[in-house]
mmCIF file of C-alpha atoms in Angstrom:
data_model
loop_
_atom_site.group_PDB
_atom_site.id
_atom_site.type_symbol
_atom_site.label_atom_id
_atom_site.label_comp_id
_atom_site.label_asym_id
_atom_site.label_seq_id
_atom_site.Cartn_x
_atom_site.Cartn_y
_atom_site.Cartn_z
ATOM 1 C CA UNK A 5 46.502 174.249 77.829
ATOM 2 C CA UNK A 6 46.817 172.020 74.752
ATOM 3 C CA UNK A 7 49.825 170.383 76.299
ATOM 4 C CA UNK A 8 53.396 170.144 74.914
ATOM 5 C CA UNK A 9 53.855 169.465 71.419
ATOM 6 C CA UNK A 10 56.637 168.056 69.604
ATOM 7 C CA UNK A 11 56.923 167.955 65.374
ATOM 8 C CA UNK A 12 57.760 165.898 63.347
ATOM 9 C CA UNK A 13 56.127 162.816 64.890
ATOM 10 C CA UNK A 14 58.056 160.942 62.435
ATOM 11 C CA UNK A 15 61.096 161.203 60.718
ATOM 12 C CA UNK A 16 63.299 159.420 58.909
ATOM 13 C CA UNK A 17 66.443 159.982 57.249
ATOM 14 C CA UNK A 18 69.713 159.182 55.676
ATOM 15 C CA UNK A 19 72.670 158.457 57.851
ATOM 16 C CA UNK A 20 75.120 161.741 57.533
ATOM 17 C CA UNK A 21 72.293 164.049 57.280
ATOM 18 C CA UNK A 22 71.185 166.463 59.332
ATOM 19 C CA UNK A 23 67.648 167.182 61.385
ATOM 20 C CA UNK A 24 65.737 169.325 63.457
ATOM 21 C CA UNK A 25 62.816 168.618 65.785
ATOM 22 C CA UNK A 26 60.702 171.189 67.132
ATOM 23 C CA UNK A 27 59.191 170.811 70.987
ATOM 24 C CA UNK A 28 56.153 173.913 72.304
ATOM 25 C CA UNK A 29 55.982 173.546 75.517
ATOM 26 C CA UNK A 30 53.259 174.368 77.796
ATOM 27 C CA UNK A 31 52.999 177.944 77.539
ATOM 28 C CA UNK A 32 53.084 179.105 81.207
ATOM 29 C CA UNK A 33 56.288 176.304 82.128
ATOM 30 C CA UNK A 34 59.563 177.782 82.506
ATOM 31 C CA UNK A 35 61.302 174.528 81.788
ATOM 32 C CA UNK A 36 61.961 172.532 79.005
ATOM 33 C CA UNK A 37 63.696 169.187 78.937
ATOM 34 C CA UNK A 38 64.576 167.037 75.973
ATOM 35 C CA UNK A 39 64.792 162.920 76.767
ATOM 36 C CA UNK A 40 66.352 160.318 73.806
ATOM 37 C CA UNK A 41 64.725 156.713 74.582
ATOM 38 C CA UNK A 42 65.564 153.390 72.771
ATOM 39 C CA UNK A 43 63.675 150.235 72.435
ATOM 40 C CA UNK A 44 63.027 148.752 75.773
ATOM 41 C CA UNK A 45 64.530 151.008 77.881
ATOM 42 C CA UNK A 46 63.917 154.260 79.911
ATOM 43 C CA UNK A 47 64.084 158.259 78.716
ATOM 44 C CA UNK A 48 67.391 158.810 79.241
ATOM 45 C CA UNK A 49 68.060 163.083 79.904
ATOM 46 C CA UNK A 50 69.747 164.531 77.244
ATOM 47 C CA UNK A 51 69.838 168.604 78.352
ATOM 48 C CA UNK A 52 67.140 171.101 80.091
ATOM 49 C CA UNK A 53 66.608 174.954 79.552
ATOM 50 C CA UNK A 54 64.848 177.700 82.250
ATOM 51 C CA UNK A 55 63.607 180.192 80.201
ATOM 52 C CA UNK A 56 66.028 180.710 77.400
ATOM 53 C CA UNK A 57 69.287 179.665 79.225
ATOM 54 C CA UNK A 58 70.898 175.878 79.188
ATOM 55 C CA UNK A 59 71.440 174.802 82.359
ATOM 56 C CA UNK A 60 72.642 171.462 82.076
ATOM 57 C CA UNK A 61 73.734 169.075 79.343
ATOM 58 C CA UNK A 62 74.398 164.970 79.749
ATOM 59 C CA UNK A 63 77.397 163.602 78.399
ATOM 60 C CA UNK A 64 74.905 161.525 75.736
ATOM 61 C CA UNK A 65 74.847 165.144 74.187
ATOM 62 C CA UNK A 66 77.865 164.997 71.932
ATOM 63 C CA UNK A 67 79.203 167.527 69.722
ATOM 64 C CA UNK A 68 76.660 166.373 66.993
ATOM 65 C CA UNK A 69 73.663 167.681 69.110
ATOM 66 C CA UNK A 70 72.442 170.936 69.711
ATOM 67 C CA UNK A 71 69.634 172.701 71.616
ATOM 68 C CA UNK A 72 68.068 176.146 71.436
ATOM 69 C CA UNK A 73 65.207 177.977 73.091
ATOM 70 C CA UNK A 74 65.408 181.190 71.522
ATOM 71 C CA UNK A 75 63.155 182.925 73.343
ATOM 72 C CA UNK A 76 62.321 180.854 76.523
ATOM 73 C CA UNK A 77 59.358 179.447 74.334
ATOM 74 C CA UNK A 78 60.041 176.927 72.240
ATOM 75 C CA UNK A 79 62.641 174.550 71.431
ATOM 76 C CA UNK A 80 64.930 172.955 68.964
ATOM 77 C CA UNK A 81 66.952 169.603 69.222
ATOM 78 C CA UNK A 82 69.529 169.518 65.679
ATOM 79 C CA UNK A 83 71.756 166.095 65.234
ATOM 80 C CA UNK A 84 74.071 167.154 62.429
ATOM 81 C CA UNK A 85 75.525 164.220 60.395
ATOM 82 C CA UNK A 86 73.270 161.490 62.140
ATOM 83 C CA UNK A 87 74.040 158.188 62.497
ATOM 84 C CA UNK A 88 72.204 154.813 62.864
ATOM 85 C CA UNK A 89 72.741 154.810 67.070
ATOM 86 C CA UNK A 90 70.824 158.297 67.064
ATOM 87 C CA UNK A 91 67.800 156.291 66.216
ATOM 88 C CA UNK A 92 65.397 156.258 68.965
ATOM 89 C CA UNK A 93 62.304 158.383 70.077
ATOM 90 C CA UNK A 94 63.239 162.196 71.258
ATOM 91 C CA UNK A 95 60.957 163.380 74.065
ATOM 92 C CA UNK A 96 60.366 166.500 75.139
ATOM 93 C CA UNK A 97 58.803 167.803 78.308
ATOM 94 C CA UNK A 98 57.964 171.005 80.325
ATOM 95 C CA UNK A 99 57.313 172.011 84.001
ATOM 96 C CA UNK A 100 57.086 174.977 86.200
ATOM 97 C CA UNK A 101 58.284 176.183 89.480
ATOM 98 C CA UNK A 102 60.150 173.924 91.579
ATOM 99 C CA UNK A 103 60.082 171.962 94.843
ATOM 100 C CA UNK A 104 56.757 171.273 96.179
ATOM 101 C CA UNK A 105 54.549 173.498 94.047
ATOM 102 C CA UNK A 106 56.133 171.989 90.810
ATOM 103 C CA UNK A 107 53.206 170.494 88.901
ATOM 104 C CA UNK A 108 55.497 167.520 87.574
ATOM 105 C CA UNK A 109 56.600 167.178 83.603
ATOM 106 C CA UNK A 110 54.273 167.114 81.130
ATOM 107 C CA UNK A 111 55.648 165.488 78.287
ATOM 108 C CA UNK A 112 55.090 165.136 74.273
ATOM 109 C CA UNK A 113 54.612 162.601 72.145
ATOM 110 C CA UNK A 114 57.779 162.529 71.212
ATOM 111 C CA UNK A 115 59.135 162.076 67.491
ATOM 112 C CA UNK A 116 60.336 159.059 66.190
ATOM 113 C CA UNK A 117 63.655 159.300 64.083
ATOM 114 C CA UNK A 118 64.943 156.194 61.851
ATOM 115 C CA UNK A 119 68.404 156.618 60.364
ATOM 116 C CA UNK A 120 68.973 154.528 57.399
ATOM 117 C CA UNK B 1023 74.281 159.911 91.258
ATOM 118 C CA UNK B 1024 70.852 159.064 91.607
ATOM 119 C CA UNK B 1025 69.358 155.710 90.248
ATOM 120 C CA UNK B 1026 66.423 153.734 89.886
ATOM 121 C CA UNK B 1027 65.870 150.060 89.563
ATOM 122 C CA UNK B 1028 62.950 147.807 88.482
ATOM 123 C CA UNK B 1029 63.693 144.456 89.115
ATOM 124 C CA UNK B 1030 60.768 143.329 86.884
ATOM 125 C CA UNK B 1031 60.942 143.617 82.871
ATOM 126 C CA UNK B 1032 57.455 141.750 82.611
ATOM 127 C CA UNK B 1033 54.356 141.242 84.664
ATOM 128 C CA UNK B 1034 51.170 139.266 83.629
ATOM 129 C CA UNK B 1035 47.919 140.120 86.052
ATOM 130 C CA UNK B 1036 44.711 139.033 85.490
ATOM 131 C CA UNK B 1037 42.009 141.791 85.197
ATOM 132 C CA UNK B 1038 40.654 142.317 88.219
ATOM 133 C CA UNK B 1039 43.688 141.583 90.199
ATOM 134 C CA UNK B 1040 45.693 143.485 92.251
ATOM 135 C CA UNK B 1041 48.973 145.131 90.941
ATOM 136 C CA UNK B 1042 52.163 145.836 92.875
ATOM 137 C CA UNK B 1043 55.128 147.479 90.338
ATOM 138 C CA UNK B 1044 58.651 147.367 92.359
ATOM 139 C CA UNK B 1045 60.867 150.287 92.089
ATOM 140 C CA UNK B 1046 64.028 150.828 94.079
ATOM 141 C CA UNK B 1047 65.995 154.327 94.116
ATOM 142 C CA UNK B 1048 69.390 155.069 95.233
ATOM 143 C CA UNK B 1049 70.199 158.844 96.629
ATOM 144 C CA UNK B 1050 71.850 160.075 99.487
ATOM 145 C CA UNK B 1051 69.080 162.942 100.521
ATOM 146 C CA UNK B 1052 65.147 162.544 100.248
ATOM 147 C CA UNK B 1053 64.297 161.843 96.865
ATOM 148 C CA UNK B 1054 61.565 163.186 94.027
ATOM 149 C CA UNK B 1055 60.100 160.481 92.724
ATOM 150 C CA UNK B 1056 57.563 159.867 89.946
ATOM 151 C CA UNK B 1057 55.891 157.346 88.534
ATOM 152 C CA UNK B 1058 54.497 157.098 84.180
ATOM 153 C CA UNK B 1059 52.926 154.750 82.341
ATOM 154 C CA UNK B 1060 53.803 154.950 79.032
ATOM 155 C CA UNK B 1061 51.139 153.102 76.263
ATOM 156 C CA UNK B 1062 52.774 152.173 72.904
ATOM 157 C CA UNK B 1063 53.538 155.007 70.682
ATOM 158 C CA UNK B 1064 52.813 157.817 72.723
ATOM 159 C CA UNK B 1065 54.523 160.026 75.529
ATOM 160 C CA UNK B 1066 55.314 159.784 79.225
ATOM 161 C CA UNK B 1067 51.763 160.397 81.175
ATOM 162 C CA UNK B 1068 52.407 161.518 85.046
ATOM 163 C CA UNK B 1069 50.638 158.806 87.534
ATOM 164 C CA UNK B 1070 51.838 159.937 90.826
ATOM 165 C CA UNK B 1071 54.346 161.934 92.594
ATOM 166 C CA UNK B 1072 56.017 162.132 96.114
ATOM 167 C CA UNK B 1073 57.973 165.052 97.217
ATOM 168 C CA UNK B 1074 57.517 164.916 101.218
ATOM 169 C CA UNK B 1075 55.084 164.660 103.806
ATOM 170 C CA UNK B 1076 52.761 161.674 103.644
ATOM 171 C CA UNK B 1077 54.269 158.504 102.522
ATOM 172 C CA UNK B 1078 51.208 156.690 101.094
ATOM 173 C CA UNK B 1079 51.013 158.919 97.290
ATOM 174 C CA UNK B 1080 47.117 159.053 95.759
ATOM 175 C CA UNK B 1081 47.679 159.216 91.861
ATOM 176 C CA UNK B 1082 45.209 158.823 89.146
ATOM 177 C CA UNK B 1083 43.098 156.251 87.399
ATOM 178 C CA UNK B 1084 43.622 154.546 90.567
ATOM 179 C CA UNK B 1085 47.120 154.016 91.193
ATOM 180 C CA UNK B 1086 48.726 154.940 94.868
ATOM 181 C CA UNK B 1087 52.516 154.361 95.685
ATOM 182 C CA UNK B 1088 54.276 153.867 99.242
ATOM 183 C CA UNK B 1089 57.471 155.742 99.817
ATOM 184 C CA UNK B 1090 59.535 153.538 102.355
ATOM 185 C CA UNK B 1091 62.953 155.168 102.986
ATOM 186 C CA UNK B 1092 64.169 151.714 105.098
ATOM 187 C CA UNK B 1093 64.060 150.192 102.174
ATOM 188 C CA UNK B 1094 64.484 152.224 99.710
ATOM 189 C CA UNK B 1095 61.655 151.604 97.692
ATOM 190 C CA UNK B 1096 58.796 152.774 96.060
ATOM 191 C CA UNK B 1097 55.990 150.905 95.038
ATOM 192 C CA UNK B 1098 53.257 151.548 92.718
ATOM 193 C CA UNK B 1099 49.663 149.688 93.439
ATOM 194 C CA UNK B 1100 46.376 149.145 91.971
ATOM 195 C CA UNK B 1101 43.698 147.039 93.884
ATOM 196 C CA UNK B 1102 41.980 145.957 90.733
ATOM 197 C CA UNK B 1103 43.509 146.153 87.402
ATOM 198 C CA UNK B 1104 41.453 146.830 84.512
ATOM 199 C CA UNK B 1105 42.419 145.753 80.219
ATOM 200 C CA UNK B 1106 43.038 149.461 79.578
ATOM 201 C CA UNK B 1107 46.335 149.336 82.002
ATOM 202 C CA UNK B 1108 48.380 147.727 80.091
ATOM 203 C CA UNK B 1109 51.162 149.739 79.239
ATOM 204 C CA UNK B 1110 54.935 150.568 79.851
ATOM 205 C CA UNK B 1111 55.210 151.997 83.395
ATOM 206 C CA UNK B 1112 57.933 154.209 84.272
ATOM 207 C CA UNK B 1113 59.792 154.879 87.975
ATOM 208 C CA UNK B 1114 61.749 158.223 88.405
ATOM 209 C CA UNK B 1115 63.770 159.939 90.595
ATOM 210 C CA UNK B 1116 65.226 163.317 90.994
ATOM 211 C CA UNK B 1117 67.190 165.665 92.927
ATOM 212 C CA UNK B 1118 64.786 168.296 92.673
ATOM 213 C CA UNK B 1119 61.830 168.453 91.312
ATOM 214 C CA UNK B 1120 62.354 170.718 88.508
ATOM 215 C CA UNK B 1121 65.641 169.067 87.488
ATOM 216 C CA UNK B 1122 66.117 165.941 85.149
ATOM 217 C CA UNK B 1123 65.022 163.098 85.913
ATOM 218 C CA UNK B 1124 66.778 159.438 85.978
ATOM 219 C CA UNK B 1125 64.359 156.805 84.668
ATOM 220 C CA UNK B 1126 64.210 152.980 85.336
ATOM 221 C CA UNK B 1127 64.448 150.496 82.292
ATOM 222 C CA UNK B 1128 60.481 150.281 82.732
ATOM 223 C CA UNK B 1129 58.173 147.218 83.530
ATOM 224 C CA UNK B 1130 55.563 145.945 80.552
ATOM 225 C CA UNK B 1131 52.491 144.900 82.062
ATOM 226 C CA UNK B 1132 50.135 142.474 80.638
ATOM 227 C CA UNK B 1133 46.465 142.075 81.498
ATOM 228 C CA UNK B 1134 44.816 138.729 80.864
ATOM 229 C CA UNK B 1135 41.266 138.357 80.100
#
């Protein structure tokens, strides 16, 4: 168990351009959840996946963001033409199994994105 | 929808002093709830969770939290707080366990020498 990881740590880019982050969850979890948060306040929930399929999506998703787990492994997050509000720290996290047997989230580090 | 609150953006403790972090929820069935501590730069770490059953929650590095549906709260407590706590803590509640999660706006806690 290495935990869930999440790359770039960093990134930063130009406003109107596109990126993708990359979240590996813990292999064995089922779900996958990606979380935006902003200086000084709390991971707000963007969209989750079980397995491969989305099952929900907040309304902070807008048409600019996209997420994709392929293959009920990984993930991607892509914000297509980017702008200085979609700076902030993306988390991503991972859990198994629900009710009382669910182990709780496990999240990543996150990765930082500055739009200039 | 469900919602948490943390009435406290700031709290200075001295080490060895007790903690108490405030966190009220608001949903209509039993909750989930969670609590993090967050240090700077780095992800979400899980201190404690309640689901059902016994109110009084055991979590690590010493940390336990009281569920108290009356009044809607729940608390997170340390008897003696040590330098390395100081962090961003985290309250959380969900509908189900293995569904999102709605954060509060998080309480900073400084230790004092």
């Amino acid at each position: 168990d290495t935990g869930v990881s999440q790359d770039p740590r960093h990134k930063i880019t130009k406003r109107g351009q596109n990126v993708t982050f990359r979240c590996d969850p813990i292999s064995e979890h089922n779900r996958l959840y990606w979380y935006r948060q902003t200086l000084g306040q709390g991971p707000e929930f963007l969209t989750y996946f079980q397995n491969e399929a989305q099952l929900e999506k907040s309304r902070l998703l807008s048409d600019r963001f996209s997420a994709e787990r392929p293959k009920g492994s990984f993930s991607t997050l892509e914000i297509q033409r980017t702008e200085q509000g979609d700076s902030a720290m993306y988390l991503c996290a991972s859990s198994y199994g629900q009710g009382e047997g669910s182990n709780g989230y496990t999240f990543g580090s996150g990765t930082r994105l500055t739009v200039v | 929808a469900q919602s948490v609150t943390q009435p406290d953006i700031h709290i200075t403790v001295s080490e060895g002093a007790s903690l108490e972090l405030r966190c009220n929820y608001s949903y209509g069935a039993t909750p989930y709830l969670f609590w993090y501590v967050q240090s700077p730069g780095q992800g979400l770490q899980l201190l404690l969770k309640y689901f059902s059953g016994d109110t009084l929650v055991q979590g690590i590095k010493g940390f336990e939290a009281e569920f108290k549906r009356s009044q809607s709260s729940f608390n997170l407590r340390k008897p003696s707080v040590h330098w390395s706590d100081a962090a961003e803590y985290f309250c959380a509640v969900g509908r189900d366990s293995g569904y999102a999660l709605n954060f509060g706006k998080g309480t900073s806690l400084l230790v004092t020498p």
